[in-house]
Tab-separated table of C-alpha atoms and ligand atoms in Angstrom:
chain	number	residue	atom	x	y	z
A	1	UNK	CA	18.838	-17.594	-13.619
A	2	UNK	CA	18.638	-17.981	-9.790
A	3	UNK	CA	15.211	-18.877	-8.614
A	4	UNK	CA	14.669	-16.689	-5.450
A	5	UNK	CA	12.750	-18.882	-2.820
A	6	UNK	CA	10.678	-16.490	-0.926
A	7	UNK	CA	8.705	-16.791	2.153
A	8	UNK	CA	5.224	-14.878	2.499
A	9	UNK	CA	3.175	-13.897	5.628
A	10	UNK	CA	-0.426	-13.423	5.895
A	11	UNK	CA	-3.067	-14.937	3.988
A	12	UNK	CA	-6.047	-12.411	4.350
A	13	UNK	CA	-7.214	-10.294	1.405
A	14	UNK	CA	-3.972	-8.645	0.135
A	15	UNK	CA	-2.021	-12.439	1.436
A	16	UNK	CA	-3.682	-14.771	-0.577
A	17	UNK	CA	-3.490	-11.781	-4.339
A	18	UNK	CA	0.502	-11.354	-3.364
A	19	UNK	CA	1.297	-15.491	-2.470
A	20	UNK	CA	-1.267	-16.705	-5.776
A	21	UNK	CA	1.138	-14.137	-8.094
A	22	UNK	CA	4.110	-15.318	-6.489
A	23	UNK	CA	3.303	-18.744	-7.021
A	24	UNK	CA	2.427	-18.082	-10.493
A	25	UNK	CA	3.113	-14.995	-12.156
A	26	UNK	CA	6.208	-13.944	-11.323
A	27	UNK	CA	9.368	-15.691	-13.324
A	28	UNK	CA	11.961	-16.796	-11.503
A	29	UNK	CA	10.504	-17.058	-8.149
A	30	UNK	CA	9.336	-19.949	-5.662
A	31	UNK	CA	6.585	-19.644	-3.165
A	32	UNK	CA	8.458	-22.109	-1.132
A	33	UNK	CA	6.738	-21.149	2.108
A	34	UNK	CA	3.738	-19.380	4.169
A	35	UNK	CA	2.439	-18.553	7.347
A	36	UNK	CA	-0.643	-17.576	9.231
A	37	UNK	CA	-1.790	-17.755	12.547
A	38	UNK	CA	-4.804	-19.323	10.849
A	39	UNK	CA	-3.644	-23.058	10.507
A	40	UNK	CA	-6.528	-24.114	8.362
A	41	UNK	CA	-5.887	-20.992	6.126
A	42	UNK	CA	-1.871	-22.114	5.786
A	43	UNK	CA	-3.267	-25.565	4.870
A	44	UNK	CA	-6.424	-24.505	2.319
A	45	UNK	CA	-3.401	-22.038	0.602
A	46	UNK	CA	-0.663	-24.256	0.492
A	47	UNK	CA	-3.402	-26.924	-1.103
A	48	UNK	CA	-4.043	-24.763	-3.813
A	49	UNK	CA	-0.717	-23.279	-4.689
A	50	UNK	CA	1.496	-26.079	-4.168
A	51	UNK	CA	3.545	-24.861	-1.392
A	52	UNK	CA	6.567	-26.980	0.176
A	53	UNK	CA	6.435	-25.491	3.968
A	54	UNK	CA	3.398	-24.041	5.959
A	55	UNK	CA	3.840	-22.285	9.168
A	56	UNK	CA	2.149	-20.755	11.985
A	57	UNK	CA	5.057	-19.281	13.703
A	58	UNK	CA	6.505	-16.594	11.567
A	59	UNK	CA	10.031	-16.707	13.657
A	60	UNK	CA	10.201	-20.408	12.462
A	61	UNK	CA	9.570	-19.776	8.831
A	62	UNK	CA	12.543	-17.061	9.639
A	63	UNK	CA	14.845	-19.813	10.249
A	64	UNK	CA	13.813	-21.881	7.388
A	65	UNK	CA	17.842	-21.286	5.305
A	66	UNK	CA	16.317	-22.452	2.368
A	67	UNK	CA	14.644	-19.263	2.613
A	68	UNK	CA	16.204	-16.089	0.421
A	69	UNK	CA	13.254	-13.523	1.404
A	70	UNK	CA	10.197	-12.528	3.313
A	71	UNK	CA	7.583	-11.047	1.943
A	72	UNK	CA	5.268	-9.568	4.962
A	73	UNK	CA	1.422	-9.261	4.708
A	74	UNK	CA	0.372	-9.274	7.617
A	75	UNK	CA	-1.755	-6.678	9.869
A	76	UNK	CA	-0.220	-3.651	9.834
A	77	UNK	CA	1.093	-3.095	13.571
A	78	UNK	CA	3.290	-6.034	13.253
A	79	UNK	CA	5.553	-5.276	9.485
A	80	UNK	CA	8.332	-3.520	11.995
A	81	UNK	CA	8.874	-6.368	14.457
A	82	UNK	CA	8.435	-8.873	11.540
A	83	UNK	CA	10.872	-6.538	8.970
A	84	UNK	CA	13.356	-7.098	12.018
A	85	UNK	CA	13.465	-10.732	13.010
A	86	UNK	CA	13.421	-11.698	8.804
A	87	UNK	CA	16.748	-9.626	8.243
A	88	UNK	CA	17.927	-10.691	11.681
A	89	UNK	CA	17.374	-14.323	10.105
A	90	UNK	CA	19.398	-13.035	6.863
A	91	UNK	CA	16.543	-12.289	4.555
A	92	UNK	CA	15.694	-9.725	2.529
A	93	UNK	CA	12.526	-8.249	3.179
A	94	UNK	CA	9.555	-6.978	0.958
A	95	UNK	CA	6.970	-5.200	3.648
A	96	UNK	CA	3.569	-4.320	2.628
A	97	UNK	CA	2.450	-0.310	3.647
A	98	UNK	CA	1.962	0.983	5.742
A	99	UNK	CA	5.540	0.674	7.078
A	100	UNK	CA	4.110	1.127	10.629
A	101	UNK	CA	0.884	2.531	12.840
A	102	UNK	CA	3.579	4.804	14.850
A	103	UNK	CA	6.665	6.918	13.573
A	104	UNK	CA	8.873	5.145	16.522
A	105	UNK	CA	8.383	1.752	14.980
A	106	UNK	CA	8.832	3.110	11.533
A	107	UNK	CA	12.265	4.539	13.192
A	108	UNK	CA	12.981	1.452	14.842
A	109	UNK	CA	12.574	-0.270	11.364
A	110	UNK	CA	15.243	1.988	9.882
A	111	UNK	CA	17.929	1.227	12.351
A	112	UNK	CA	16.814	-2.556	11.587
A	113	UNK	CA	17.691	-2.262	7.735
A	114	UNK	CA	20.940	0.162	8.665
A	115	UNK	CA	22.176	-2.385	9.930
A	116	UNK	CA	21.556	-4.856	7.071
A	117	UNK	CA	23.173	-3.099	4.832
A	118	UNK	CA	23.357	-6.440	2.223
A	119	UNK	CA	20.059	-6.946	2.338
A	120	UNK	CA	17.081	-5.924	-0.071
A	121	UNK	CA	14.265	-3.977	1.118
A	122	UNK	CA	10.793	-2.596	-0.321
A	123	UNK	CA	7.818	-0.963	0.501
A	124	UNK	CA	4.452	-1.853	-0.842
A	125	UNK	CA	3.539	1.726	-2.695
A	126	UNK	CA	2.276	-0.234	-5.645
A	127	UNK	CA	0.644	2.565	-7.650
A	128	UNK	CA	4.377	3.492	-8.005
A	129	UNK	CA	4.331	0.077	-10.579
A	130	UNK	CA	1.485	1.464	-12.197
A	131	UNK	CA	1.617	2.066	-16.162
A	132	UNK	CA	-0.402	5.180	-15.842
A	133	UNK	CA	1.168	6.207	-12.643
A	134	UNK	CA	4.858	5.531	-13.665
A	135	UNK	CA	4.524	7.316	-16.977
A	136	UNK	CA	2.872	10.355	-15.280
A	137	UNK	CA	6.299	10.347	-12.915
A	138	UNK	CA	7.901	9.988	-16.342
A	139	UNK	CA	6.410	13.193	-18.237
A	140	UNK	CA	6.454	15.037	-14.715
A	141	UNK	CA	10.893	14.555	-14.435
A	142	UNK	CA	11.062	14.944	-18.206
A	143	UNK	CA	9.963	18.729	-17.133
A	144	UNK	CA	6.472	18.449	-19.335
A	145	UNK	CA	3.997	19.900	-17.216
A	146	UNK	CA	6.505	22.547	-15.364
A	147	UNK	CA	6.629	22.823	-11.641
A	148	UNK	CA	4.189	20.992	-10.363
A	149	UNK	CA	1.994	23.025	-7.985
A	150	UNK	CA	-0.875	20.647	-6.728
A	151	UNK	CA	-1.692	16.767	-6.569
A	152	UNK	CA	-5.106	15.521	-5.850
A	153	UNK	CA	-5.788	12.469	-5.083
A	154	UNK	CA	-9.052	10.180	-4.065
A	155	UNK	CA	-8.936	6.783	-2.743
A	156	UNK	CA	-12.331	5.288	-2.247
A	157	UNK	CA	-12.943	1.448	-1.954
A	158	UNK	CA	-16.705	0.205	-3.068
A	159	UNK	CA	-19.331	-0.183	-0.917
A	160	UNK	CA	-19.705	-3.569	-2.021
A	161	UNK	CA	-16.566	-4.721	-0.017
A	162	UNK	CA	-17.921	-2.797	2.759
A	163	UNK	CA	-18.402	-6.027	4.964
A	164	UNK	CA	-14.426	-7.086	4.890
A	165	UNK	CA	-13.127	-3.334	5.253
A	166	UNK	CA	-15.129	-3.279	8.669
A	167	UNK	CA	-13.495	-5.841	10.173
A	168	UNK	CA	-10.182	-5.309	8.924
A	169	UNK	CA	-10.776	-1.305	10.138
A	170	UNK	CA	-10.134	-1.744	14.180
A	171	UNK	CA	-6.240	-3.223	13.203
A	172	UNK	CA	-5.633	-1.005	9.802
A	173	UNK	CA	-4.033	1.583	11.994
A	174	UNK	CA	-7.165	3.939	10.757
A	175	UNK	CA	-8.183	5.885	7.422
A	176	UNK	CA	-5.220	7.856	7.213
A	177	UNK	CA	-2.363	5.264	7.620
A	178	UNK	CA	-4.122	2.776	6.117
A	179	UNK	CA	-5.713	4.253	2.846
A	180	UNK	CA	-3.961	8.057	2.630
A	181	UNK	CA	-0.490	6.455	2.716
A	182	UNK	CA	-1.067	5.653	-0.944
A	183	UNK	CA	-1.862	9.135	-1.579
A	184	UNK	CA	0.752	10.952	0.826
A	185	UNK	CA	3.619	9.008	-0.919
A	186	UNK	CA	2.215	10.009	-4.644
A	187	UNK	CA	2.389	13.628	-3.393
A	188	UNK	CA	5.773	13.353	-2.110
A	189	UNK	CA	6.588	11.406	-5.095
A	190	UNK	CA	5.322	14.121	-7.450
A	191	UNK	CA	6.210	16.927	-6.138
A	192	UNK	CA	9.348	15.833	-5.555
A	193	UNK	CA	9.306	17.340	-1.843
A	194	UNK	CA	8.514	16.509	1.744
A	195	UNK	CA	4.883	17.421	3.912
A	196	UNK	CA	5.245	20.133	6.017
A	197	UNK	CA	1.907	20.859	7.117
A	198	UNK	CA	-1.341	18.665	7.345
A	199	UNK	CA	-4.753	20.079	8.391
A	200	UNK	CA	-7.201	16.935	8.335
A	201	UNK	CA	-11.063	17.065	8.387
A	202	UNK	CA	-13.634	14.338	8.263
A	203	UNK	CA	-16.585	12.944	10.077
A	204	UNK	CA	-18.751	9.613	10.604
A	205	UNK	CA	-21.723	10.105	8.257
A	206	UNK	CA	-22.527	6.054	8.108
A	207	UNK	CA	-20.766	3.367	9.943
A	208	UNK	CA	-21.090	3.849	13.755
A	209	UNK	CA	-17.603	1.628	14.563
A	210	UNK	CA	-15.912	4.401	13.177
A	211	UNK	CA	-17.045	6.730	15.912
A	212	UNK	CA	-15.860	3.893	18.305
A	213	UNK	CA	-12.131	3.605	16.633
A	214	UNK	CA	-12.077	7.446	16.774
A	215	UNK	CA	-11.842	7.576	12.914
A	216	UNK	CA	-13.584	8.976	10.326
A	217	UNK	CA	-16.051	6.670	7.593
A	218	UNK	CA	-14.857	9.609	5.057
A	219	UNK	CA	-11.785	11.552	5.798
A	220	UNK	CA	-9.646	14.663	3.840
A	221	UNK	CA	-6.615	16.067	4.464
A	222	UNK	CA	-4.875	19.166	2.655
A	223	UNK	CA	-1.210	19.024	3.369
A	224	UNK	CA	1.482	21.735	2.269
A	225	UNK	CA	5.032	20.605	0.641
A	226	UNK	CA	8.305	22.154	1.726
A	227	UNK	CA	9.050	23.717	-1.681
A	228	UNK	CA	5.298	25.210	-1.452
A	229	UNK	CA	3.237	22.663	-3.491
A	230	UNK	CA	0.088	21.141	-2.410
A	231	UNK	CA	-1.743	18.289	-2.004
A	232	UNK	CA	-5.224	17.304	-1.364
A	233	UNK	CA	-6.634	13.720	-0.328
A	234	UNK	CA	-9.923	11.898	0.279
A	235	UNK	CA	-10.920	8.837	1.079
A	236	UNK	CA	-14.113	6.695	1.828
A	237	UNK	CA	-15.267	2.834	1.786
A	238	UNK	CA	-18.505	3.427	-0.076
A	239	UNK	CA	-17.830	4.244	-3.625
A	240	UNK	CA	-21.617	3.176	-5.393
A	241	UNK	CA	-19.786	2.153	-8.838
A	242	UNK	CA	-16.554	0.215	-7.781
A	243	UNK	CA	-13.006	1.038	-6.490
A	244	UNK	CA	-12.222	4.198	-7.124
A	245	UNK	CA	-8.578	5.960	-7.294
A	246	UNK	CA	-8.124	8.901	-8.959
A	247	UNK	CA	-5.291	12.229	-9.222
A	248	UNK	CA	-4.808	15.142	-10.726
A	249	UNK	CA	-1.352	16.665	-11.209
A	250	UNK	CA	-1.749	20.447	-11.845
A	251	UNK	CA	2.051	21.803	-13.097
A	252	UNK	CA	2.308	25.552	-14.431
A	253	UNK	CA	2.653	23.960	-17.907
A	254	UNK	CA	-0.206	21.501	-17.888
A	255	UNK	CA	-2.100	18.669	-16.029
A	256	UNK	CA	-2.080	14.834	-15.910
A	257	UNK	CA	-5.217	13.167	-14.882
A	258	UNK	CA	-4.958	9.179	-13.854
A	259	UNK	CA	-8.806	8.297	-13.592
A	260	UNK	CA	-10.518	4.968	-13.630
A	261	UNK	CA	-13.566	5.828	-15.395
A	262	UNK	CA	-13.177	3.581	-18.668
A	263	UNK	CA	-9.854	2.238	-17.649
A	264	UNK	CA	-11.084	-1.272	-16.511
A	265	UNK	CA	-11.391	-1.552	-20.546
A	266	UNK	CA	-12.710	0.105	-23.563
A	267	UNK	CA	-16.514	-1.616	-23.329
A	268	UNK	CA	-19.388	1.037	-23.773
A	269	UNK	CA	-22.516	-0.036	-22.567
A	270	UNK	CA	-25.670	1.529	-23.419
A	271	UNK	CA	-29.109	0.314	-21.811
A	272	UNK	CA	-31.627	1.593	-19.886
A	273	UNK	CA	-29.772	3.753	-17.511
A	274	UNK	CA	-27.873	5.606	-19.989
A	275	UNK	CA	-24.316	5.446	-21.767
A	276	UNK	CA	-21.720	4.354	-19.501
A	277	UNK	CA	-17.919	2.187	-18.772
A	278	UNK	CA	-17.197	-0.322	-15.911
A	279	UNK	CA	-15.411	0.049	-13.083
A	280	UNK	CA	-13.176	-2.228	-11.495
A	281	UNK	CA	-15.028	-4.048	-9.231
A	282	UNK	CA	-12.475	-4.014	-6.182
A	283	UNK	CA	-9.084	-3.055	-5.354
A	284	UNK	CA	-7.461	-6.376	-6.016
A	285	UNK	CA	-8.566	-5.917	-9.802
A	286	UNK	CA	-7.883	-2.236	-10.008
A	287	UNK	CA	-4.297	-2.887	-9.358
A	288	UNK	CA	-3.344	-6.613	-10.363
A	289	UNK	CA	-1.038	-5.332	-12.573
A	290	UNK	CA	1.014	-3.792	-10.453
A	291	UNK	CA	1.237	-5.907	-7.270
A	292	UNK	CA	2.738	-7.969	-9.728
A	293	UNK	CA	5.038	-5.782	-10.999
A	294	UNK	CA	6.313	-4.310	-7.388
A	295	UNK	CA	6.954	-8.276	-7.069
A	296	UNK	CA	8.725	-8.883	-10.574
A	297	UNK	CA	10.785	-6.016	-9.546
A	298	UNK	CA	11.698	-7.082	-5.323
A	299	UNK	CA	12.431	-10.395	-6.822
A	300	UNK	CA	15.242	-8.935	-9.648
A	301	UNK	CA	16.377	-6.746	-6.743
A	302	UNK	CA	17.044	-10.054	-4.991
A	303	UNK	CA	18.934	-12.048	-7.971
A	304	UNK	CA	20.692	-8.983	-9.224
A	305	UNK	CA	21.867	-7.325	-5.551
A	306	UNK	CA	20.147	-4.130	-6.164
A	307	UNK	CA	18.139	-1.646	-4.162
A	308	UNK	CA	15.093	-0.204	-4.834
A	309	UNK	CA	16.152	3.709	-5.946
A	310	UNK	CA	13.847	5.620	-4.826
A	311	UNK	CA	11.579	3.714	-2.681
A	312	UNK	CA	13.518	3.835	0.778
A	313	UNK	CA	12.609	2.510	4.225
A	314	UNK	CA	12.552	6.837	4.780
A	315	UNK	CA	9.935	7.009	2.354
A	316	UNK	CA	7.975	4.839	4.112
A	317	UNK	CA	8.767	6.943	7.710
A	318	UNK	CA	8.379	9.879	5.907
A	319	UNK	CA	4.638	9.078	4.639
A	320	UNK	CA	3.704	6.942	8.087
A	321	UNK	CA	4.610	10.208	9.943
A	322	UNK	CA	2.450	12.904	7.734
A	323	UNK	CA	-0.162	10.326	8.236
A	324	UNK	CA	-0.378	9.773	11.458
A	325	UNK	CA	-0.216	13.438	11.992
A	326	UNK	CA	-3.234	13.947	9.370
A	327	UNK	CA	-5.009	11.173	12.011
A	328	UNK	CA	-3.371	13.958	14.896
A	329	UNK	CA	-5.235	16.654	12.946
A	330	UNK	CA	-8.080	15.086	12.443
A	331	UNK	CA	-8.352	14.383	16.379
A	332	UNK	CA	-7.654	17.645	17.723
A	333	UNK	CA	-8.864	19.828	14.457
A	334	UNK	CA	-5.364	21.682	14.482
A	335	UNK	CA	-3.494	22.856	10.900
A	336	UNK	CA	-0.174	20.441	12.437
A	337	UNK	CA	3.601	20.519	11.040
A	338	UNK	CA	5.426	17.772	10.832
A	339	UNK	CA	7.321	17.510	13.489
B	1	NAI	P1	-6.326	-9.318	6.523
B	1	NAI	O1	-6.830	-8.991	7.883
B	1	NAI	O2	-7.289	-9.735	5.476
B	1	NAI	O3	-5.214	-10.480	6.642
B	1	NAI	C1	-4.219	-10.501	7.618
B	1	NAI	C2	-3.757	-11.952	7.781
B	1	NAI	O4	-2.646	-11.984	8.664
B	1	NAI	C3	-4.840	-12.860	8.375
B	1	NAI	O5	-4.959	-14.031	7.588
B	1	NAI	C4	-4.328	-13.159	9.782
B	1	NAI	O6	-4.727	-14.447	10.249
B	1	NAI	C5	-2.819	-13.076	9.566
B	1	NAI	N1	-2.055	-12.816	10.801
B	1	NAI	C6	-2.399	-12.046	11.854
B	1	NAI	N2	-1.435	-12.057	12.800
B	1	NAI	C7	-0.447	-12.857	12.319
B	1	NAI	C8	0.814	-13.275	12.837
B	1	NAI	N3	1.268	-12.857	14.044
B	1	NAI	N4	1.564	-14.120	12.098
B	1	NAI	C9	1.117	-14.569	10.906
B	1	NAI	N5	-0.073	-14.200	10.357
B	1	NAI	C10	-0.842	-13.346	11.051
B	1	NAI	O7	-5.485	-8.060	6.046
B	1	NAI	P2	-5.107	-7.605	4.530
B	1	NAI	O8	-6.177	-6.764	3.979
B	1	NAI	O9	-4.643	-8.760	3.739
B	1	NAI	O10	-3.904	-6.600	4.849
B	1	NAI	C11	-2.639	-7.072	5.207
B	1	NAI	C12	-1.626	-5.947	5.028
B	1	NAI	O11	-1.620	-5.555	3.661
B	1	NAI	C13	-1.951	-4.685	5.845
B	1	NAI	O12	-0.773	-4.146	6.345
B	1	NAI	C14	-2.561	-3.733	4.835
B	1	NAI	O13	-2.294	-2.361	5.133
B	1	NAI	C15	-1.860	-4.160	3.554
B	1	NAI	N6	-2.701	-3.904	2.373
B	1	NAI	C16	-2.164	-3.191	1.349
B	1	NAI	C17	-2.919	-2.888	0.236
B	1	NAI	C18	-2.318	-2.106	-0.870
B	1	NAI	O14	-3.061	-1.457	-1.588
B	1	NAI	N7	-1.009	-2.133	-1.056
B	1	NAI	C19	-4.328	-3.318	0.112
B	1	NAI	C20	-4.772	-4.124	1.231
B	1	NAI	C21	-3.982	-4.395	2.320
């Protein structure tokens, strides 16, 4: 078996989960390289994992030819430039979401891998890789809940990780593109069928920054499908018990439910404040499992010469663009189409 050598950028929060399971989790794979602005970050890393080249200067790590793929973690507003100097450089390119903070860039990024047309690319929509979430796509093409007619869907990180999500907020492109993106794409995914409306709501009720990054500390959005279905998301940073993800898949025939309350593991604790379950503490636990399974998979892509099926650079346009309409609604209060 070829061992793909692969190349990472970034080493903040989602960097240093996505270069440690590279490194050692996922067969057949090298962390041969990484790069960060942050020298002493590139050096601490490559200490710990045993990696071969460190750079600062993602171009340069580009040019290493040793070098079979990217894999881009980096702040959001920069995965389109980077996506196109990697495959300019002949590699194939993993790209964490969202694919960009603008639709232009995410359109820009799609003439980019047109024009690549050997090379491997995927989009970081890791709930996809999900056991709970991939069956539930399962059941739902297999017909076993009938049309499906709404998908609901809650993304809200714990409060007590509320320190790192406010300094990461002022790059993350804001709520919408940064934490409905997950949601958005399991709608599409689901349904089967493309946003045609949004109408988003929300407000600051905590964290005065938000006000400042015109965003909202807890944010909705109800969007309408082109064959009819619906969808509706919220988000917030202040979940009490943990990170908490959670949708509900209404069909005419019947309803999946993908919750997180007991799923960290089957402990019941009873004590003084009652009969309850764990959450998982964070997002990085909640979905280990499948950032390393969206990895297993982008590195097979890469030995076998395969694409990704159904998880398209236009997939990740389609879902930057009802996003950063929802953050359009939100702004001016308007029910919007897509464009
Ligand atoms: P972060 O802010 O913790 O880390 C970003 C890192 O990139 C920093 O170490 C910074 O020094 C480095 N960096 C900045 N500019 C650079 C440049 N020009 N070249 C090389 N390195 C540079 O951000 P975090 O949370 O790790 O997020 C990174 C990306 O991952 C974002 O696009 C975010 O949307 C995505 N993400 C995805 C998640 C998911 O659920 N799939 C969860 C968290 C983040």
């Amino acid at each position: 078996m070829k061992t793909v050598k692969i190349g990472s950028v970034g080493l903040g929060r989602l960097g240093h989960e996505h270069a440690k399971n590279l490194a050692t989790q996922v067969p057949g794979c090298e962390l041969a390289a990484i790069c960060d602005v942050d020298a002493d970050r590139v050096k601490e890393v490559a200490e710990e994992l045993g990696v071969q080249y460190t750079y600062t200067d993602f171009e340069e790590m580009c040019r290493n030819p040793e070098l079979d793929a990217i894999v881009i973690v980096s702040p959001s507003f920069l995965h389109c430039q980077q996506i196109e100097i990697a495959m300019n450089n002949g590699k194939h390119v993993f790209c964490e979401k969202p694919l960009g903070t603008d639709v232009e860039q995410c359109k820009a990024a799609e003439k980019v891998i047109e024009a690549h047309p050997d090379l491997i690319f995927q989009l970081g929509f890791m709930r996809r890789f999900d056991k709970s979430y991939a069956e539930a796509k399962r059941k739902i093409d297999n017909g076993d809940i009938g049309k499906v007619v709404l998908v609901r869907s809650y993304t809200q990180d714990p409060r007590s990780t509320i320190e790192s999500t406010l300094k990461f907020a002022p790059h993350s492109g804001g709520q919408y593109l940064d934490m409905c993106v997950h949601d958005i794409d399991l709608i599409r995914w689901f349904t089967g069928s493309n946003v045609k409306n949004v109408w988003a709501i929300g407000g600051v009720f905590e964290f005065d920054l938000y006000k400042e990054l015109n965003d909202a500390d807890n944010a909705a959005a109800t969007i309408q499908m082109e064959n009819g279905a619906m969808g509706f998301m919220f988000t917030n940073r202040t979940h009490a018990a943990g990170s908490n993800v959670e949708t509900e898949i209404i069909g005419t025939h019947g309803t999946l439910r993908i919750a997180n309350v007991g799923a960290k593991n089957l402990l019941n604790i009873v004590d003084e404040h009652g009969s309850r379950e764990e959450y998982y503490p964070d997002f990085m636990s909640r979905w280990h499992e499948a950032f390393v399974a969206e990895m297993v998979a982008f590195t097979g892509h890469v030995r076998d010469n395969t694409k990704p099926a159904d998880l398209t650079v236009y997939d990740g346009t389609a879902v930057s663009e009802a996003a950063y309409r929802c953050k359009e609604s939100f702004e001016t209060g308007k029910m919007l189409p897509i464009r």
